[in-house]
Coordinates of C-alpha atoms and ligand atoms in Angstrom, one line a residue:
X344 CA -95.6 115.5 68.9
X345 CA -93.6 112.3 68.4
X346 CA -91.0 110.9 70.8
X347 CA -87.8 110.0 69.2
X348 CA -86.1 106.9 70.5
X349 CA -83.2 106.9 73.1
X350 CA -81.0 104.3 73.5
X351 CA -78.0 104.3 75.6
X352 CA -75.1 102.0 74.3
X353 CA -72.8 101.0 76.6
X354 CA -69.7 98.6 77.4
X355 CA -66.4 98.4 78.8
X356 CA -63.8 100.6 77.4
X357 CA -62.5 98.8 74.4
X358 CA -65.8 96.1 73.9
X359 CA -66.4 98.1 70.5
X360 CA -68.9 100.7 70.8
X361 CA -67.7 103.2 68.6
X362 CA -67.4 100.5 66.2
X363 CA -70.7 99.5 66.8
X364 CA -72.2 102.6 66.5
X365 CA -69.6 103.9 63.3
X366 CA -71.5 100.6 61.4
X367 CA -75.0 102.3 62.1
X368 CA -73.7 105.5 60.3
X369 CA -72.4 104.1 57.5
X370 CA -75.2 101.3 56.8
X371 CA -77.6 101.9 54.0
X372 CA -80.9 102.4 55.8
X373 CA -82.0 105.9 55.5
X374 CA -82.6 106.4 59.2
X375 CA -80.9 110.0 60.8
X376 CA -79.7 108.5 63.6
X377 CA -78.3 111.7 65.9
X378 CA -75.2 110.4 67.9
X379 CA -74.1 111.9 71.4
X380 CA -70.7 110.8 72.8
X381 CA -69.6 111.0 76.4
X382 CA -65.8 110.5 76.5
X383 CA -63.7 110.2 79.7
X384 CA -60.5 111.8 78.5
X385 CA -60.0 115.5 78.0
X386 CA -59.1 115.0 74.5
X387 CA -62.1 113.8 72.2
X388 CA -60.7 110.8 70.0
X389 CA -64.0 108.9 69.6
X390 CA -65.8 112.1 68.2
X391 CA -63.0 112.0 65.5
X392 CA -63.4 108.6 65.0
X393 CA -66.7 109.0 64.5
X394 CA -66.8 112.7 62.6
X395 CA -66.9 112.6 58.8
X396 CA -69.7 109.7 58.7
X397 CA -73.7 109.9 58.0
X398 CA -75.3 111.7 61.2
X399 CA -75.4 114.2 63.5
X400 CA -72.8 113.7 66.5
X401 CA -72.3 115.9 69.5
X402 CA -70.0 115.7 72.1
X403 CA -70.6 115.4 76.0
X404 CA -67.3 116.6 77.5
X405 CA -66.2 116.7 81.0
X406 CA -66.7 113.7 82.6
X407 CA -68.5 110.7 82.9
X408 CA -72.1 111.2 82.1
X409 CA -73.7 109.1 84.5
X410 CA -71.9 110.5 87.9
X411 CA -70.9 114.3 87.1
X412 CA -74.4 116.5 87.5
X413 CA -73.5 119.4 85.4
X414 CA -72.4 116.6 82.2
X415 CA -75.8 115.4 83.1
X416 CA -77.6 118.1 82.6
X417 CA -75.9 118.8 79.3
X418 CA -77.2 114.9 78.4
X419 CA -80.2 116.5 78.5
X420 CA -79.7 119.5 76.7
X421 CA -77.7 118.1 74.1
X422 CA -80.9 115.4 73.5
X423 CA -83.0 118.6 73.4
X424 CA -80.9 120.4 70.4
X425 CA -80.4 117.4 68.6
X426 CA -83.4 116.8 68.4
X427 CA -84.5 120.4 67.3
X428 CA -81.5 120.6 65.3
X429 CA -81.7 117.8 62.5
X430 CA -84.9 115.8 64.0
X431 CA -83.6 112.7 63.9
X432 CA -85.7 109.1 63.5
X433 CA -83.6 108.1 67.2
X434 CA -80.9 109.7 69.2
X435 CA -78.3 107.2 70.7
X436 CA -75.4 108.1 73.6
X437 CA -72.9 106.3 73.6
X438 CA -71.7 106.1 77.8
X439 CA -68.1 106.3 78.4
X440 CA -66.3 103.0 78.9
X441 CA -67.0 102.9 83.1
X442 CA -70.7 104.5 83.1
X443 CA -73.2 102.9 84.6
X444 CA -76.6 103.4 82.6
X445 CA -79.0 102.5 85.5
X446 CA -77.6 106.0 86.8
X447 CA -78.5 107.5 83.2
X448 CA -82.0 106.4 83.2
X449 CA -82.1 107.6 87.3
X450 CA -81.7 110.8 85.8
X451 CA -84.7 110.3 83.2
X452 CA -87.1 111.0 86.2
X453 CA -85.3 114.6 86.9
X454 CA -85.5 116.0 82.9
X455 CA -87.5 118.8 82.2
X456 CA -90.7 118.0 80.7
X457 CA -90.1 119.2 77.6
X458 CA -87.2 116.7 77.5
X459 CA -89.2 114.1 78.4
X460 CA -92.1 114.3 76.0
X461 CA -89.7 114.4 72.9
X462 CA -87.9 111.4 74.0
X463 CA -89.3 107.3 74.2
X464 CA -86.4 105.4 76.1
X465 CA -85.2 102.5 74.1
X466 CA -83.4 100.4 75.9
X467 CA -79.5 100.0 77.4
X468 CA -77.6 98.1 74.3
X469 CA -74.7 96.9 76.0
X470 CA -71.8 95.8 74.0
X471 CA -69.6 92.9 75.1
X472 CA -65.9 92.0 73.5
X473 CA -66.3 88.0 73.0
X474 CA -62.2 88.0 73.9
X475 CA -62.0 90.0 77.1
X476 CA -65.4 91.2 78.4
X477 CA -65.5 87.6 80.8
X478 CA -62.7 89.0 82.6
X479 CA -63.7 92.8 82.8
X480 CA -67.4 91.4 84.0
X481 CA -66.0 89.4 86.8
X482 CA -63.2 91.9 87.9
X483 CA -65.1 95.2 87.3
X484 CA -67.7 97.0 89.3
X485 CA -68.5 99.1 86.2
X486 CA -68.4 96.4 83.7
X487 CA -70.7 94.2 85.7
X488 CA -73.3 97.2 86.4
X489 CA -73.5 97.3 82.8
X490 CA -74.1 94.1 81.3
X491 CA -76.8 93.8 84.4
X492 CA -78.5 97.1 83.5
X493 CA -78.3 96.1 79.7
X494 CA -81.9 95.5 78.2
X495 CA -79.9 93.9 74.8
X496 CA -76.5 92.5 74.5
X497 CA -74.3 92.9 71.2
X498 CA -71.2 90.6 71.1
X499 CA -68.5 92.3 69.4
X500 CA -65.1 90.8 67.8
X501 CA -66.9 87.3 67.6
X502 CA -64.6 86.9 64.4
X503 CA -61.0 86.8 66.5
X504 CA -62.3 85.4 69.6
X505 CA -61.6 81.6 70.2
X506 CA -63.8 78.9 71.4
X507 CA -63.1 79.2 74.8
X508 CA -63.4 83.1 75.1
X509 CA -67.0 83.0 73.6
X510 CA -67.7 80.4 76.1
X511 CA -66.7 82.3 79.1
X512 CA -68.6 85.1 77.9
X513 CA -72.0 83.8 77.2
X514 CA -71.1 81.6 80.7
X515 CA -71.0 85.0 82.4
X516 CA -73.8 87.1 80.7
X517 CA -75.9 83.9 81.7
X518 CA -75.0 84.6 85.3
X519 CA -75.3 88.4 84.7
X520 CA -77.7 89.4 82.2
X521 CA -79.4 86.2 81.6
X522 CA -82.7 88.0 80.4
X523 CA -80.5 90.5 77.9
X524 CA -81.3 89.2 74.7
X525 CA -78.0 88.3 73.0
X526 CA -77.2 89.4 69.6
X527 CA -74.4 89.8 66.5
X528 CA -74.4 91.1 63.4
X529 CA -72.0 89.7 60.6
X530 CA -70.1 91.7 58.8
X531 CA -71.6 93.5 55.6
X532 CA -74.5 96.3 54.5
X533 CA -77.2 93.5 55.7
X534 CA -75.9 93.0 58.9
X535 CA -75.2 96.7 59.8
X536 CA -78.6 97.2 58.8
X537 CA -80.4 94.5 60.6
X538 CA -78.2 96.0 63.9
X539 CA -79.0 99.2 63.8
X540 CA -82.7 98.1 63.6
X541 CA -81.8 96.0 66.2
X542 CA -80.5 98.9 68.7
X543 CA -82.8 102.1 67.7
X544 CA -86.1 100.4 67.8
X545 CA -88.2 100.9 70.7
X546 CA -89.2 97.6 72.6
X547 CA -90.5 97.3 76.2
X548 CA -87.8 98.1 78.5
X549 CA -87.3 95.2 81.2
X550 CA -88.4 95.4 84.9
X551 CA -87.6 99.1 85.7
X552 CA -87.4 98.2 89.5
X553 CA -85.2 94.9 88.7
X554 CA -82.6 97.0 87.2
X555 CA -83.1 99.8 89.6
X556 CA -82.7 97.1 92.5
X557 CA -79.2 96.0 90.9
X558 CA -78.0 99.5 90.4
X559 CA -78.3 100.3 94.0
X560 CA -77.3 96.7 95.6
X561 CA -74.1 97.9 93.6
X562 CA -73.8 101.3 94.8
X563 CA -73.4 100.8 98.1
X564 CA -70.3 101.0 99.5
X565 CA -69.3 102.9 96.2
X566 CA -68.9 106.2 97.1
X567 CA -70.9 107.5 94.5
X568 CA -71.0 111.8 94.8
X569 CA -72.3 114.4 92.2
X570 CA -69.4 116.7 93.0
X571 CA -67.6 114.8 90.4
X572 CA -65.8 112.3 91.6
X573 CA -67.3 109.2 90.8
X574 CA -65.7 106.1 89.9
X575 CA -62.9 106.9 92.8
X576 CA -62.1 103.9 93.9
X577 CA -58.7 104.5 95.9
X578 CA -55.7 103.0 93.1
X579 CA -58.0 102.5 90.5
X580 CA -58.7 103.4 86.9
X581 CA -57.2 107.1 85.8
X582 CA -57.4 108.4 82.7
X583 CA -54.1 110.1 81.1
X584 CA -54.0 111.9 78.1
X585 CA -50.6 113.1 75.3
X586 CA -50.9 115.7 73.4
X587 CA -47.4 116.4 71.5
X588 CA -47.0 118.6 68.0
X589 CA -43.4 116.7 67.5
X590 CA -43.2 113.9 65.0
X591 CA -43.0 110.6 66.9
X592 CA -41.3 107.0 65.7
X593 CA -44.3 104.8 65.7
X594 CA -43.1 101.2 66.5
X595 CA -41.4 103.0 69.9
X596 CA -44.7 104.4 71.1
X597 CA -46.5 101.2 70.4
X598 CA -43.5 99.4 72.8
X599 CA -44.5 102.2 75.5
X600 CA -47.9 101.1 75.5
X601 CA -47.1 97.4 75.5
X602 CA -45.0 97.8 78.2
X603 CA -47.9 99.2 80.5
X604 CA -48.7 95.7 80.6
X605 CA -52.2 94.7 82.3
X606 CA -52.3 98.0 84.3
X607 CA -53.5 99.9 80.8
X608 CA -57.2 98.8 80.4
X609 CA -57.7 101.1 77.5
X610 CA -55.3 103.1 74.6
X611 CA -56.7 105.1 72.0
X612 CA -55.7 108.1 69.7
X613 CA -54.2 109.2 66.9
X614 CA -49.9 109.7 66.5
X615 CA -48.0 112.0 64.4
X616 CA -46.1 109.3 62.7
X617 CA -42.3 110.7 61.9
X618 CA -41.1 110.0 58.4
X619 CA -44.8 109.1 57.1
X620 CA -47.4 111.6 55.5
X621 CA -50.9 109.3 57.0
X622 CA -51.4 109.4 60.7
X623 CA -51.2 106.9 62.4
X624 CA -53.9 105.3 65.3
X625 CA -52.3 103.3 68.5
X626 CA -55.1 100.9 70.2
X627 CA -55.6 98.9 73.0
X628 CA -58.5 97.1 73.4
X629 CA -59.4 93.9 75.6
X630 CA -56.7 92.1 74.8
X631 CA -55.5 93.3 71.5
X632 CA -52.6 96.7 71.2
X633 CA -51.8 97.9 67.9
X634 CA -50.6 100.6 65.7
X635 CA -52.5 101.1 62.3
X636 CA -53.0 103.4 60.0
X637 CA -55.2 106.8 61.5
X638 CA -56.1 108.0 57.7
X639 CA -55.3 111.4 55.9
X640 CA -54.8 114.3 58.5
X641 CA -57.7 116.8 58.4
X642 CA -57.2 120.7 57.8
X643 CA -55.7 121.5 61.3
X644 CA -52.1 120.7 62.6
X645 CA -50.3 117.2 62.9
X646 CA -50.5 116.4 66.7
X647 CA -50.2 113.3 68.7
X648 CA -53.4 112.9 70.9
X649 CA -53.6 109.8 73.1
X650 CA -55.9 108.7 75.8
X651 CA -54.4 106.0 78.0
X652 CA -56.9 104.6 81.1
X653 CA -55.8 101.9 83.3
X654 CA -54.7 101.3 87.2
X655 CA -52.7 103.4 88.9
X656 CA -51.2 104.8 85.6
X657 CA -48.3 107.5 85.8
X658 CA -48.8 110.5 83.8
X659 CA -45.6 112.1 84.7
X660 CA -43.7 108.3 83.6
X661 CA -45.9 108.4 80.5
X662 CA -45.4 111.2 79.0
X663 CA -41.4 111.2 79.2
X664 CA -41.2 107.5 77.8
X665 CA -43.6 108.9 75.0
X666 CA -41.5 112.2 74.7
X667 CA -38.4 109.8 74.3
X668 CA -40.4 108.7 71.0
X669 CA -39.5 111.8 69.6
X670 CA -37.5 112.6 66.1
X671 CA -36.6 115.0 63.3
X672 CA -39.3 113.9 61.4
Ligands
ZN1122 ZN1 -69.9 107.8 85.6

């Protein structure tokens, strides 16, 4: 029987992995790549985002894959029909913005055998925003596990960032990750191709027991639990979702999330725009918010669906300022 690769690609929320991975879809190299998503929020934006491209995707819902058991065990499961399902050449998950993959691959130990002799772990890609991942490495508990867990790194948004930014960034992954190799792919067929090469193929993974060692010099004090609650530090990140049928004046719910200032870490989803027949897509990332066009609504209702994650955020605050968007349509 032959073992399809796994890799796990991770990042900070916003460093670009659905990007990343949406690139691998589209690219010309006649791999079936099988995708499986875990997303924070209860509302499933990146699975849109990433719906309607080459692949098969599945979604992990209900909470970060690498500290809720039961979303563990469906990792598992979901490898295990995805595999059965449209035997794919390599199967990659794509962690939610705060996992920590050294947790994942814990878990590799614990899967049923039958799991386990289907799968060849890959390696951790770990994606890192040129701009703003310096700062999120430094600051973040989550962000730092990551890049030191990461086997590979891909810098994203290379193009926008300045000088300085790339700098800092290559100045921390030296301190972090400094046997990661570090990669980018330009933009274009050739480059997708050569990445998603890149991330699939099977190499030797580095020092187990180094990265294990750095996973658990990290947890302590962490308060780590499989009833669910990971990632609770006291006043830190929360994850707020919108959901609202009524049309909505763009440019005021961009100005709502601009006005969350640094609290918001990450903004994503799509907004039924009032007065406009496309949908429209509202996006923080790193250090970039915008409002762009979302594309042609699908078959099923117009509805507003964000996901906002940041410190100490407000849902109750939110969700009126965002109601106040409102119009006729
Ligand atoms: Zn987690």
């Amino acid at each position: 029987m032959t073992h399809v690769p796994f890799t796990i690609l991770t990042g900070w929320l916003g460093a670009g992995k659905t990007t990343a991975l949406n690139r691998m879809l589209a690219a010309n190299h006649g791999r079936r790549i099988a995708v499986l998503v875990n997303e924070l929020g209860r509302i499933s934006i990146d699975t849109q985002l990433i719906l309607g491209r080459g692949g098969d995707v599945l979604e992990l819902a209900g909470g970060c894959v690498c500290c809720k058991v039961d979303v563990k065990n469906d990792l598992w499961d979901g490898i295990a029909d995805i595999v059965a399902r449209s035997s794919p050449d390599s199967v990659v998950l794509e962690t939610t913005g705060i996992a920590e993959p050294a947790a994942i691959l814990d878990g590799l130990v614990r899967v049923p055998d039958a799991v386990r002799d289907r799968i060849l772990p890959a390696g951790v890609v770990c994606v890192i925003d040129a701009e703003a991942s310096a700062a999120a490495v430094v600051s973040r508990d989550e962000a730092r596990a990551q890049a030191a867990s990461a086997d590979r790194v891909l810098l994203a948004k290379l193009d926008v960032a300045s000088p300085a930014a790339v700098r800092a960034a290559h100045a921390v992954l030296d301190e972090v990750a400094p046997e990661a190799e570090r990669a980018a792919f330009p933009a274009g067929d050739a480059g997708s191709r050569a990445m998603t090469t890149w991330v699939i193929e099977p190499r030797p993974l580095r020092a187990w027991h180094e990265r294990r060692r750095a996973h658990s010099d990290h947890d302590h004090g962490h308060g780590r639990t499989d009833s669910g609650h990971g990632h609770h530090h006291p006043g830190q990140l929360i994850a707020v979702t919108f959901t609202d049928d009524a049309p909505l004046v763009g440019e005021r719910v961009l100005a709502c999330v601009e006005a969350l200032g640094d609290r918001l870490v990450r903004a994503k989803g799509f907004v039924h725009l009032a007065g406009d027949d496309r949908r429209g897509f509202v996006e923080r990332a790193g250090i970039r918010t915008e409002l762009r066009d979302g594309g042609e609504w699908g078959p099923g209702p117009r509805r507003t669906e964000l996901v906002l994650i940041g410190d100490d955020l407000d849902e109750a605050a939110i969700h009126r300022a965002l109601w106040a968007c409102r119009a006729s349509g």
